[in-house]
mmCIF file of C-alpha atoms in Angstrom:
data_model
loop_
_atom_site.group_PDB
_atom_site.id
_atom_site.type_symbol
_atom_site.label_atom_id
_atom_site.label_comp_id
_atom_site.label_asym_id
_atom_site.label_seq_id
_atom_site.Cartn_x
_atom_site.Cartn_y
_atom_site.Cartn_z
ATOM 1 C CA UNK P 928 5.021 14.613 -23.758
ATOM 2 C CA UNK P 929 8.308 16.014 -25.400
ATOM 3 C CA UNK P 930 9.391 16.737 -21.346
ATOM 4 C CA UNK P 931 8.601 13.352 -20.740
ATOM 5 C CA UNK P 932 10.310 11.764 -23.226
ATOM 6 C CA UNK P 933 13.268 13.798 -23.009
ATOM 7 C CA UNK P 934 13.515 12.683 -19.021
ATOM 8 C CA UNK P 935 12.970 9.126 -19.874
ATOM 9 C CA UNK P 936 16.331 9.425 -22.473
ATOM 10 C CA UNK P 937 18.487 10.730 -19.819
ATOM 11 C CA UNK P 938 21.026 8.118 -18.769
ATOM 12 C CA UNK P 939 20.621 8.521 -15.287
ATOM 13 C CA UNK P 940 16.946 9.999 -14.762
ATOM 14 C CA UNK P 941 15.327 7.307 -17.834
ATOM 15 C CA UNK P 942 15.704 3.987 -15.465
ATOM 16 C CA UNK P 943 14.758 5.945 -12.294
ATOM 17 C CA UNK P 944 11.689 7.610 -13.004
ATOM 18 C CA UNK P 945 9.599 4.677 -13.515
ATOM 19 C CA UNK P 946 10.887 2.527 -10.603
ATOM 20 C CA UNK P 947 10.154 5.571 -8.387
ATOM 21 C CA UNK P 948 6.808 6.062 -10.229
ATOM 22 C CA UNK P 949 5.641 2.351 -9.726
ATOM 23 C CA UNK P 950 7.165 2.657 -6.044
ATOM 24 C CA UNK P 951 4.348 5.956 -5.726
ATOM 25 C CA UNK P 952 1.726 4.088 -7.092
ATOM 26 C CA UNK P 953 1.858 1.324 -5.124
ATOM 27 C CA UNK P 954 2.279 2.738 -1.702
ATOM 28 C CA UNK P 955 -0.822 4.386 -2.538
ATOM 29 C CA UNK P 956 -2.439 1.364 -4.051
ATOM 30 C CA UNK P 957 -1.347 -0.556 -0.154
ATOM 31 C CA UNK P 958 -2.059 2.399 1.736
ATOM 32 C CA UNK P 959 -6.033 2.821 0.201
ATOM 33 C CA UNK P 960 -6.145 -0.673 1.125
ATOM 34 C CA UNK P 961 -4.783 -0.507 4.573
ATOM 35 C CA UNK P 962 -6.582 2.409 5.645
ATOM 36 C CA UNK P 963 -10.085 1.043 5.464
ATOM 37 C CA UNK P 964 -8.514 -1.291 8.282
ATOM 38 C CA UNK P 965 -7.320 1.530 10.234
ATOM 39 C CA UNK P 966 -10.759 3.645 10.345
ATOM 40 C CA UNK P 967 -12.951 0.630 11.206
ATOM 41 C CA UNK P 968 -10.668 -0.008 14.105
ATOM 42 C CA UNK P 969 -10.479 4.062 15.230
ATOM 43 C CA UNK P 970 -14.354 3.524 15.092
ATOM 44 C CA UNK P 971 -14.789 0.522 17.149
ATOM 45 C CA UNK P 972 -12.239 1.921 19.671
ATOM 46 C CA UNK P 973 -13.871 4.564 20.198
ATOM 47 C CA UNK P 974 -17.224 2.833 20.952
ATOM 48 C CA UNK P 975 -15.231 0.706 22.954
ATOM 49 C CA UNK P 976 -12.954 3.985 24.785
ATOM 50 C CA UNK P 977 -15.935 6.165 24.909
ATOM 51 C CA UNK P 978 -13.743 8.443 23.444
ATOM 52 C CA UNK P 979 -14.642 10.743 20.412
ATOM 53 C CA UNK P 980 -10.838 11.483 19.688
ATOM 54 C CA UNK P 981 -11.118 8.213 18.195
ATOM 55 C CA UNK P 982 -14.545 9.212 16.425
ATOM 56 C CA UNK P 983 -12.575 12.158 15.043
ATOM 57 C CA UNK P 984 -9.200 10.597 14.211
ATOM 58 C CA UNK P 985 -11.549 8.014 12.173
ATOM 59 C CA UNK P 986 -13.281 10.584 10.167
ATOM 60 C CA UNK P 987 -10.438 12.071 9.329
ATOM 61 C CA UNK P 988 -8.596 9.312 7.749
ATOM 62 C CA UNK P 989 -11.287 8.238 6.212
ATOM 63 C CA UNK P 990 -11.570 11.259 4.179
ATOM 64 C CA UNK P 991 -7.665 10.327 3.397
ATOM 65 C CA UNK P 992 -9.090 6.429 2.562
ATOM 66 C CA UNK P 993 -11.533 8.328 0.007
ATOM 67 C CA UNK P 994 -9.115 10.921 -1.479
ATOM 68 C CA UNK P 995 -6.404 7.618 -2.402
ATOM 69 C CA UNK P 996 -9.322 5.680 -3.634
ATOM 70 C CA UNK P 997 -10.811 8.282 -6.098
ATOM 71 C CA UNK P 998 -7.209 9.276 -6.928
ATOM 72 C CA UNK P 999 -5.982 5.546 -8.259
ATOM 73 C CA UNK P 1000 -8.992 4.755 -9.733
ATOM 74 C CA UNK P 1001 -9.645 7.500 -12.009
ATOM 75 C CA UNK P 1002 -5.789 8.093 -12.732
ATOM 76 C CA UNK P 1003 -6.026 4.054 -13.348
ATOM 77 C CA UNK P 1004 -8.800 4.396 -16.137
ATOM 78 C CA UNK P 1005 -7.068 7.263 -17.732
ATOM 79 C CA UNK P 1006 -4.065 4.853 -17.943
ATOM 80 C CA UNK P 1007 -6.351 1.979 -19.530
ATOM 81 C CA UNK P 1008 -7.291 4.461 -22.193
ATOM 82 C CA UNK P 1009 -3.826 5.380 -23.059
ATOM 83 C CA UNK P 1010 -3.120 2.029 -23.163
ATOM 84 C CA UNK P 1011 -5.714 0.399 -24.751
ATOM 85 C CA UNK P 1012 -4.040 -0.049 -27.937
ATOM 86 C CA UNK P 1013 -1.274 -2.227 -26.332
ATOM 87 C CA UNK P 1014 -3.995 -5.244 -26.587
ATOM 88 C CA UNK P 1015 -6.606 -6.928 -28.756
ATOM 89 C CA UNK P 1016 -9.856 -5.728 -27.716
ATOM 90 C CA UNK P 1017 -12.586 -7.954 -26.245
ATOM 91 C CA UNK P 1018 -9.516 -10.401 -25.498
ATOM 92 C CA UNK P 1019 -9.098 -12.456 -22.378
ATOM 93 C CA UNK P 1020 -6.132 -9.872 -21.267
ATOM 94 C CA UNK P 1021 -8.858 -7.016 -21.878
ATOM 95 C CA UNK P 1022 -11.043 -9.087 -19.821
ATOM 96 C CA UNK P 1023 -9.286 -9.339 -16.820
ATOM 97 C CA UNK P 1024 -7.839 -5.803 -17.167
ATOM 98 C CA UNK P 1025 -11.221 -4.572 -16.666
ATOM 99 C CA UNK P 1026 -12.317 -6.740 -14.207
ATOM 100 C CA UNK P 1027 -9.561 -6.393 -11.825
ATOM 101 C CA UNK P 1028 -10.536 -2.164 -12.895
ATOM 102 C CA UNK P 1029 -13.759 -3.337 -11.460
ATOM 103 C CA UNK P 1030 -13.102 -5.334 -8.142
ATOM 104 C CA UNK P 1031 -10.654 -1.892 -7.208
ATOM 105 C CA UNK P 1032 -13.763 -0.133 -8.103
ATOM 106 C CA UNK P 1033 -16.582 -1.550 -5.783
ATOM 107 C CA UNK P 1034 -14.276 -1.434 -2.655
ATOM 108 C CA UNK P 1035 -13.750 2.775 -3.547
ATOM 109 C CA UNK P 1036 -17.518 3.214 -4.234
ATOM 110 C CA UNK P 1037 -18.188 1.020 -0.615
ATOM 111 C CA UNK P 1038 -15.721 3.633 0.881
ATOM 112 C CA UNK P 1039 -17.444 6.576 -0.390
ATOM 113 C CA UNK P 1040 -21.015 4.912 0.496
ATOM 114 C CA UNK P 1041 -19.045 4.650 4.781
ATOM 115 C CA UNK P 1042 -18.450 8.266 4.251
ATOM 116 C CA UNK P 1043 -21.972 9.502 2.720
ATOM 117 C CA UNK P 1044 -24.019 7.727 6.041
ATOM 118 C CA UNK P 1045 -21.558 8.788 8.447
ATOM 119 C CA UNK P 1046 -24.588 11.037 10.624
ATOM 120 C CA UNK P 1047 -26.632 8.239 9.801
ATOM 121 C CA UNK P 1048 -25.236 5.288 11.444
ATOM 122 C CA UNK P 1049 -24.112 8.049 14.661
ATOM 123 C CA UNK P 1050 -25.541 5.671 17.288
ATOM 124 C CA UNK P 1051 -24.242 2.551 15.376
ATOM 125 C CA UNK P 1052 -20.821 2.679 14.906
ATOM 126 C CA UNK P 1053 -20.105 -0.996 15.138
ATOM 127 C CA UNK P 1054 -22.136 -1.548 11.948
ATOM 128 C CA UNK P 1055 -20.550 1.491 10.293
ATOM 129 C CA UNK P 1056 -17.152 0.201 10.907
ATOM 130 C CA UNK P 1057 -18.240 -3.020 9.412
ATOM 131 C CA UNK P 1058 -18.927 -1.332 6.168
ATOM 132 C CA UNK P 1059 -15.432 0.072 6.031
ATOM 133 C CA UNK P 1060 -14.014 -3.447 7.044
ATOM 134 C CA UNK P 1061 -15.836 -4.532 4.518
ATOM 135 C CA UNK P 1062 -14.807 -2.020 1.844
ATOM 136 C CA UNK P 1063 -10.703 -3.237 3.165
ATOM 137 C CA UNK P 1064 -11.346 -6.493 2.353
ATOM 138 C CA UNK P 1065 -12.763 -5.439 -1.174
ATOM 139 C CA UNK P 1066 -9.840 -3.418 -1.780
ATOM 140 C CA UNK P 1067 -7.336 -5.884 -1.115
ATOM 141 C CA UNK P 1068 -9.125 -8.025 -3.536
ATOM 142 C CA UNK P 1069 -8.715 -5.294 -6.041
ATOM 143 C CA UNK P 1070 -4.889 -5.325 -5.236
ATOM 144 C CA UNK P 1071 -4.648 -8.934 -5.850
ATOM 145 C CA UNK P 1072 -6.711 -8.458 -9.332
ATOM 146 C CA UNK P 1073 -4.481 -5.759 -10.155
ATOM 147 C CA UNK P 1074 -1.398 -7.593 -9.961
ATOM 148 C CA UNK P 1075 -2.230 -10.308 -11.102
ATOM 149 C CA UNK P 1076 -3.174 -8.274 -13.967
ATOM 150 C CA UNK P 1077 -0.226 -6.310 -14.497
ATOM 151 C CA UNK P 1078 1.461 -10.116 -14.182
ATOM 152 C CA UNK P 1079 -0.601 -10.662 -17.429
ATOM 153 C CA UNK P 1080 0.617 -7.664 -19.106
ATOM 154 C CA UNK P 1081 4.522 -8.044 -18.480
ATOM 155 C CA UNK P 1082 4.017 -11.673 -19.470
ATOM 156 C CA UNK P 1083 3.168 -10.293 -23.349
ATOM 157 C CA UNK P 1084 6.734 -9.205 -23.129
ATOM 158 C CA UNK P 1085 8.313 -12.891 -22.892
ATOM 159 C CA UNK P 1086 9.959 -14.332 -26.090
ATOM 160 C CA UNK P 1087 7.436 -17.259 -25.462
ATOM 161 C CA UNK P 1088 4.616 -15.555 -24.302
ATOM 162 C CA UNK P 1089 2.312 -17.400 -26.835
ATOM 163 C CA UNK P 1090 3.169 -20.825 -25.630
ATOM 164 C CA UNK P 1091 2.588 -20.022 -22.086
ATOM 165 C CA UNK P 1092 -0.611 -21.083 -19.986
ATOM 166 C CA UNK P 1093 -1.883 -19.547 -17.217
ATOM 167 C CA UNK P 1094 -1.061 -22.405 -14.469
ATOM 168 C CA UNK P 1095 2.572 -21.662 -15.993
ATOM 169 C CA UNK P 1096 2.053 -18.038 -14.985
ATOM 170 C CA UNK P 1097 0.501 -18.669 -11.720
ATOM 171 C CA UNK P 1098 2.456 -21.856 -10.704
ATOM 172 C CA UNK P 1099 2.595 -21.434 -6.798
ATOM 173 C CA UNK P 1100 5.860 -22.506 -6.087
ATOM 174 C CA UNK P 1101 8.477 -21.799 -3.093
ATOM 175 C CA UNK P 1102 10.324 -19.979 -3.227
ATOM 176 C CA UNK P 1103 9.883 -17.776 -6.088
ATOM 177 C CA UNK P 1104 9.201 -14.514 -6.760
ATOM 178 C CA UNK P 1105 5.215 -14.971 -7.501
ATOM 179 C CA UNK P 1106 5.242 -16.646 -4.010
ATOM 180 C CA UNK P 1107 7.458 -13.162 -2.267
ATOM 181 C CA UNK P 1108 4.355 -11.041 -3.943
ATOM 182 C CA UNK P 1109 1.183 -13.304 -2.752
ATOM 183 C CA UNK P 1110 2.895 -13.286 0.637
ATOM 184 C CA UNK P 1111 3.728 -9.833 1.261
ATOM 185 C CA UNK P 1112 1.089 -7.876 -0.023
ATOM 186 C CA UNK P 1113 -1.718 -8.573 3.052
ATOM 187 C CA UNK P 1114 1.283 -7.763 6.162
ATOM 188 C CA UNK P 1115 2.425 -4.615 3.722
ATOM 189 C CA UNK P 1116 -0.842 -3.300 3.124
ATOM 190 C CA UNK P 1117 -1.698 -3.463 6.977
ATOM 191 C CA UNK P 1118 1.056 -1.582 8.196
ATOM 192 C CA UNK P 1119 1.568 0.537 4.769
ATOM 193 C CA UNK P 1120 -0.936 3.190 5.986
ATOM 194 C CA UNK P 1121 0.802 4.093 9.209
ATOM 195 C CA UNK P 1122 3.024 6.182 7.656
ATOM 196 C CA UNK P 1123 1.029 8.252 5.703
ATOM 197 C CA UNK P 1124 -1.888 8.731 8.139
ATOM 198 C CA UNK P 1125 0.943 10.057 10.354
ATOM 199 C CA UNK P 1126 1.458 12.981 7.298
ATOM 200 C CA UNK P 1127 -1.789 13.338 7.466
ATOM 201 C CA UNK P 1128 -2.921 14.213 10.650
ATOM 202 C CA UNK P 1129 0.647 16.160 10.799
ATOM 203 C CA UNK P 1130 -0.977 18.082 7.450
ATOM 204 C CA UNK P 1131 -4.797 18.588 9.072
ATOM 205 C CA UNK P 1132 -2.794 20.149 12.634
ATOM 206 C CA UNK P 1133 -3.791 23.726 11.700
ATOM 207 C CA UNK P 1134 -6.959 22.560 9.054
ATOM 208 C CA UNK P 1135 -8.894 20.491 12.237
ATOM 209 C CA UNK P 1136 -7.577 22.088 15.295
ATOM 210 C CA UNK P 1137 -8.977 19.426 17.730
ATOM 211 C CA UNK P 1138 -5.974 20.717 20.390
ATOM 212 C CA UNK P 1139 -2.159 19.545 21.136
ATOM 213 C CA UNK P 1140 -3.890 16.159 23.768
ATOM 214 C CA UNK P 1141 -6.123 15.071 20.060
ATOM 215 C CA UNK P 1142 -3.350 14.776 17.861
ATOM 216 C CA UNK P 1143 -0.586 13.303 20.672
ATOM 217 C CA UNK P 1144 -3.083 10.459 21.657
ATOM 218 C CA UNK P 1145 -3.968 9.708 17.626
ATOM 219 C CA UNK P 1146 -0.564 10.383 16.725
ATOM 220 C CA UNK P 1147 0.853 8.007 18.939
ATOM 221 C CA UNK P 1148 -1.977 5.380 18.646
ATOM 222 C CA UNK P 1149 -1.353 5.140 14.785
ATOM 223 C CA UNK P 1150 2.034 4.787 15.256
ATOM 224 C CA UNK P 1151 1.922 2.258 17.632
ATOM 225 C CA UNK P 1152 -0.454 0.668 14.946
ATOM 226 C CA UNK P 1153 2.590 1.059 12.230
ATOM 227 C CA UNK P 1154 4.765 -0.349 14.602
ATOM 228 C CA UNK P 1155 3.276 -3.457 15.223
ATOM 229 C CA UNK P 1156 2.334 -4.169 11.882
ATOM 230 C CA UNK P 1157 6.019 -3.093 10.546
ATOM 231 C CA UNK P 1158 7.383 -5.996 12.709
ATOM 232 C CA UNK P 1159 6.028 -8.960 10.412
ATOM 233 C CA UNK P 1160 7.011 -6.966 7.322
ATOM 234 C CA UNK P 1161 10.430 -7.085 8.682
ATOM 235 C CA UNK P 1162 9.802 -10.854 9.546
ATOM 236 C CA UNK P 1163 8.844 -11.550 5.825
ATOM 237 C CA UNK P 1164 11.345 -9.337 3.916
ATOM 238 C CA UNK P 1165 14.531 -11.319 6.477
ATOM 239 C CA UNK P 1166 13.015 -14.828 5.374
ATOM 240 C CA UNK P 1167 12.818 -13.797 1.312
ATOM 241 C CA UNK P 1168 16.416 -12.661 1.638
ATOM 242 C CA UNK P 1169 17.511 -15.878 3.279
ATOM 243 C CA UNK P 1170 16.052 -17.822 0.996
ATOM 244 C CA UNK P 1171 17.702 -15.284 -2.085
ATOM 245 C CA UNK P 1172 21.364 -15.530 -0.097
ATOM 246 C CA UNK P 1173 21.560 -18.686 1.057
ATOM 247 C CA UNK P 1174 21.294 -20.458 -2.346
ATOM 248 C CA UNK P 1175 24.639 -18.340 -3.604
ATOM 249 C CA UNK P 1176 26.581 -19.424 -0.533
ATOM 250 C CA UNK P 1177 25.931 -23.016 -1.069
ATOM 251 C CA UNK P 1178 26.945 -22.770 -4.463
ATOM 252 C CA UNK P 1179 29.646 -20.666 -3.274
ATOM 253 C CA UNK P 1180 28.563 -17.878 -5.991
ATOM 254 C CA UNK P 1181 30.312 -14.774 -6.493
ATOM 255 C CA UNK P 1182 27.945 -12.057 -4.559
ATOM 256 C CA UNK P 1183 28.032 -8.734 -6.093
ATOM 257 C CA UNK P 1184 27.211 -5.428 -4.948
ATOM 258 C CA UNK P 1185 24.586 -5.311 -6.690
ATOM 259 C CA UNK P 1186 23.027 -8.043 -5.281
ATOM 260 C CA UNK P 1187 23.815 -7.048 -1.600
ATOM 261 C CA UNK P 1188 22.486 -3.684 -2.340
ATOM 262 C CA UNK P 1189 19.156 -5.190 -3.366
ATOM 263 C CA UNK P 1190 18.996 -7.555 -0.513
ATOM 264 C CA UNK P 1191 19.294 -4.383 1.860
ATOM 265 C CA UNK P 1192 16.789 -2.508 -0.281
ATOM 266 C CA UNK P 1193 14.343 -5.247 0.380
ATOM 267 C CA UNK P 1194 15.287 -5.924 4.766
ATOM 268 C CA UNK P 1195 16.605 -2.652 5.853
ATOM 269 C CA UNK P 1196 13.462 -0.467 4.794
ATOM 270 C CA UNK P 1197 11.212 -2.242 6.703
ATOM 271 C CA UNK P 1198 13.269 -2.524 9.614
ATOM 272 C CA UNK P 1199 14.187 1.223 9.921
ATOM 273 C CA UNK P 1200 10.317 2.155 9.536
ATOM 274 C CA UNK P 1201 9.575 -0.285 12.174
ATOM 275 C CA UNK P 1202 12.184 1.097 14.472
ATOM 276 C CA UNK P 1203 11.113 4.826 13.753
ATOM 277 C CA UNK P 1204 7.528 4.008 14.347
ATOM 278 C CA UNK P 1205 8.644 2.698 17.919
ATOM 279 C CA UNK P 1206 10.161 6.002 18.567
ATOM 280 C CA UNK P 1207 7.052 8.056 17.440
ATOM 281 C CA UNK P 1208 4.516 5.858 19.759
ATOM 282 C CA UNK P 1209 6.817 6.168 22.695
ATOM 283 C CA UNK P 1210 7.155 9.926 22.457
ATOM 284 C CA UNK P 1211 5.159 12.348 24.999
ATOM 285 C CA UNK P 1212 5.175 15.094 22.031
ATOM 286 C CA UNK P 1213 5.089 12.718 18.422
ATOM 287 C CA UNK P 1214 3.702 16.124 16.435
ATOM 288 C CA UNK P 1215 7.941 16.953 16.701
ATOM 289 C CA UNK P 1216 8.248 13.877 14.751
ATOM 290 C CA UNK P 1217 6.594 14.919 11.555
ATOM 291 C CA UNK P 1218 9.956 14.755 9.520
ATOM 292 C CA UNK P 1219 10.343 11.405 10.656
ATOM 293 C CA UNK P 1220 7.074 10.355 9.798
ATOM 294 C CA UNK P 1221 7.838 11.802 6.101
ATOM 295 C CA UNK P 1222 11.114 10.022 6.166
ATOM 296 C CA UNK P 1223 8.896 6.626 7.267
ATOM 297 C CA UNK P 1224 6.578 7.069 4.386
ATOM 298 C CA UNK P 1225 9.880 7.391 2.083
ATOM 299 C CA UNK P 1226 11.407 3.967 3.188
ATOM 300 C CA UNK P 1227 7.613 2.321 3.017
ATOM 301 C CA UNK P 1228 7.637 2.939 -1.129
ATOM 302 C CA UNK P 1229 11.319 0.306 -1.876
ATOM 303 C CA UNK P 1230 8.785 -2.242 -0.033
ATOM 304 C CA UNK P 1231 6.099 -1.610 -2.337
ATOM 305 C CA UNK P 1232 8.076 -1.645 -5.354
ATOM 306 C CA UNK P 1233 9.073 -5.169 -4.733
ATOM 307 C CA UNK P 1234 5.927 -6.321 -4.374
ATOM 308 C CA UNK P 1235 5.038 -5.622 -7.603
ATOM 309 C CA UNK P 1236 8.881 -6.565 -8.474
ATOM 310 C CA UNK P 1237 8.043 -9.592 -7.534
ATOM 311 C CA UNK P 1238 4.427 -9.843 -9.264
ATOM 312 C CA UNK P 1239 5.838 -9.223 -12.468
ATOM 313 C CA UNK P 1240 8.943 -11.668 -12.310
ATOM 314 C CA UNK P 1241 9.059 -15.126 -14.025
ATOM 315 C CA UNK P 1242 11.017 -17.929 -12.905
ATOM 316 C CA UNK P 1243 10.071 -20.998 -15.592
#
């Protein structure tokens, strides 16, 4: 705790270990949520293919999909306990705080039910992947819950926080930052999981030696996946800048560097990952590519931190 504290009083290291903590968190939080996606769809193309690379590739991320979903939620409650004392107990913003605990919850246990009956459902794979799709959709009801709970907690922070309601916390207005965060978290957490399933599989190379054809096809199909679902990301980060820029130019506003830096923070991530995940699925030998599959999974967390940036912003 003394280490900690000590870090957290450096000038330079204090205000950059907990954006780069949050960013961590909340890849991982996209990337649970993503994943479930990703196996359900390895599944049915493999019924589909005939193929039991597919079969294989699925199994294996979906031991990744249960090893993030364990991971946040019990480092989550241990969090809640520490933290407990920062609210009234038994009080709406307990409440919620457990509930949204809750939703995240259900989807991990629905994961870890997929992986228990995996022999079970062997000659019904379409109904197995609908568990999993199912369990997705769960978890990116959790991730809503979840910010909109940590939305809750930064609003205690306000100077007015006792006068405000909850439709003044939730208004659902264009553009602001609430609106950036509602918008971007369903594209991000679809194409978050690309990059790290991409370390994976790179990581289980020597662990699951299924040969060098397994892990060029899966290799290549999951970044063709990232790639695709990297484009809209791109598409949504250019429009929220736009719509940050283009108010300063009309009123012909000083732009800082500052501000451009944050701009490109928020556009140039997503554009580079999107271009790198083109290279990956076009390569005959992707497995060479594992440093740029690390350096992918880097430039995914800046778009994750905004997203909860942008959750815990207020515009009034």
């Amino acid at each position: 705790m003394n280490m900690l504290q000590t870090l957290l009083s450096h000038p330079v290291l204090g205000p950059v270990l907990p954006v780069v903590w949050t960013a961590l968190c909340m890849t991982v939080l996209l990337s649970f949520s993503g994943l479930a996606f990703m196996v359900g769809t390895l599944e049915i193309t493999g019924v589909r293919t005939k193929r039991s690379a597919y079969q294989k590739a699925a199994r294996q991320l979906a031991v990744l999909c249960l090893a993030l979903g364990w991971i946040l939620l019990i480092c989550s409650r241990i969090y809640l306990f520490i933290s407990s004392e920062s609210y009234v107990p038994s009080s709406f913003l307990a409440t919620v705080t457990e509930l949204s605990w809750g939703v995240f919850g259900f989807s991990v246990i629905a994961v870890s039910i997929h992986f228990a009956v995996w022999h079970f459902f062997e000659k019904h794979r379409i109904w197995h992947a609908l568990l999993i799709f199912l369990a997705g959709a769960n978890a990116l009801a959790g991730s809503y819950a979840i910010l909109g709970c940590l939305r809750l907690i930064a609003a205690t922070d306000l100077p007015n926080a006792a006068l405000l309601t909850l439709a003044d916390l939730f208004s659902f207005t264009f553009p602001s930052p609430l609106f950036n965060a509602i918008i971007a978290t369903l594209p991000l957490a679809i194409a978050m999981p690309a990059a790290i399933a991409l370390v994976w599989l790179a990581m289980r190379r020597k662990k699951d030696d299924f040969g060098r054809d397994y892990y060029t096809t899966i290799m290549k199909w999951v970044a063709r996946w990232g790639f695709m679902a990297w484009i809209p990301v791109t598409i949504v980060a250019a429009v929220f800048v736009y719509f940050e820029v283009v108010p300063l130019l009309d009123a012909e506003s000083e732009i800082t560097p500052l501000t451009i830096a944050m701009q490109a923070a928020r556009f140039l991530p997503a554009l580079l990952v999107s271009v790198f995940m083109g290279c990956i699925s076009k390569s005959a030998l992707p497995m060479r590519y594992k440093a740029l599959a690390l350096l992918c999974l880097f430039l995914s967390m800046p778009c994750a931190y905004f997203v909860f940036e942008d959750a815990t912003s207020f515009v009034f």
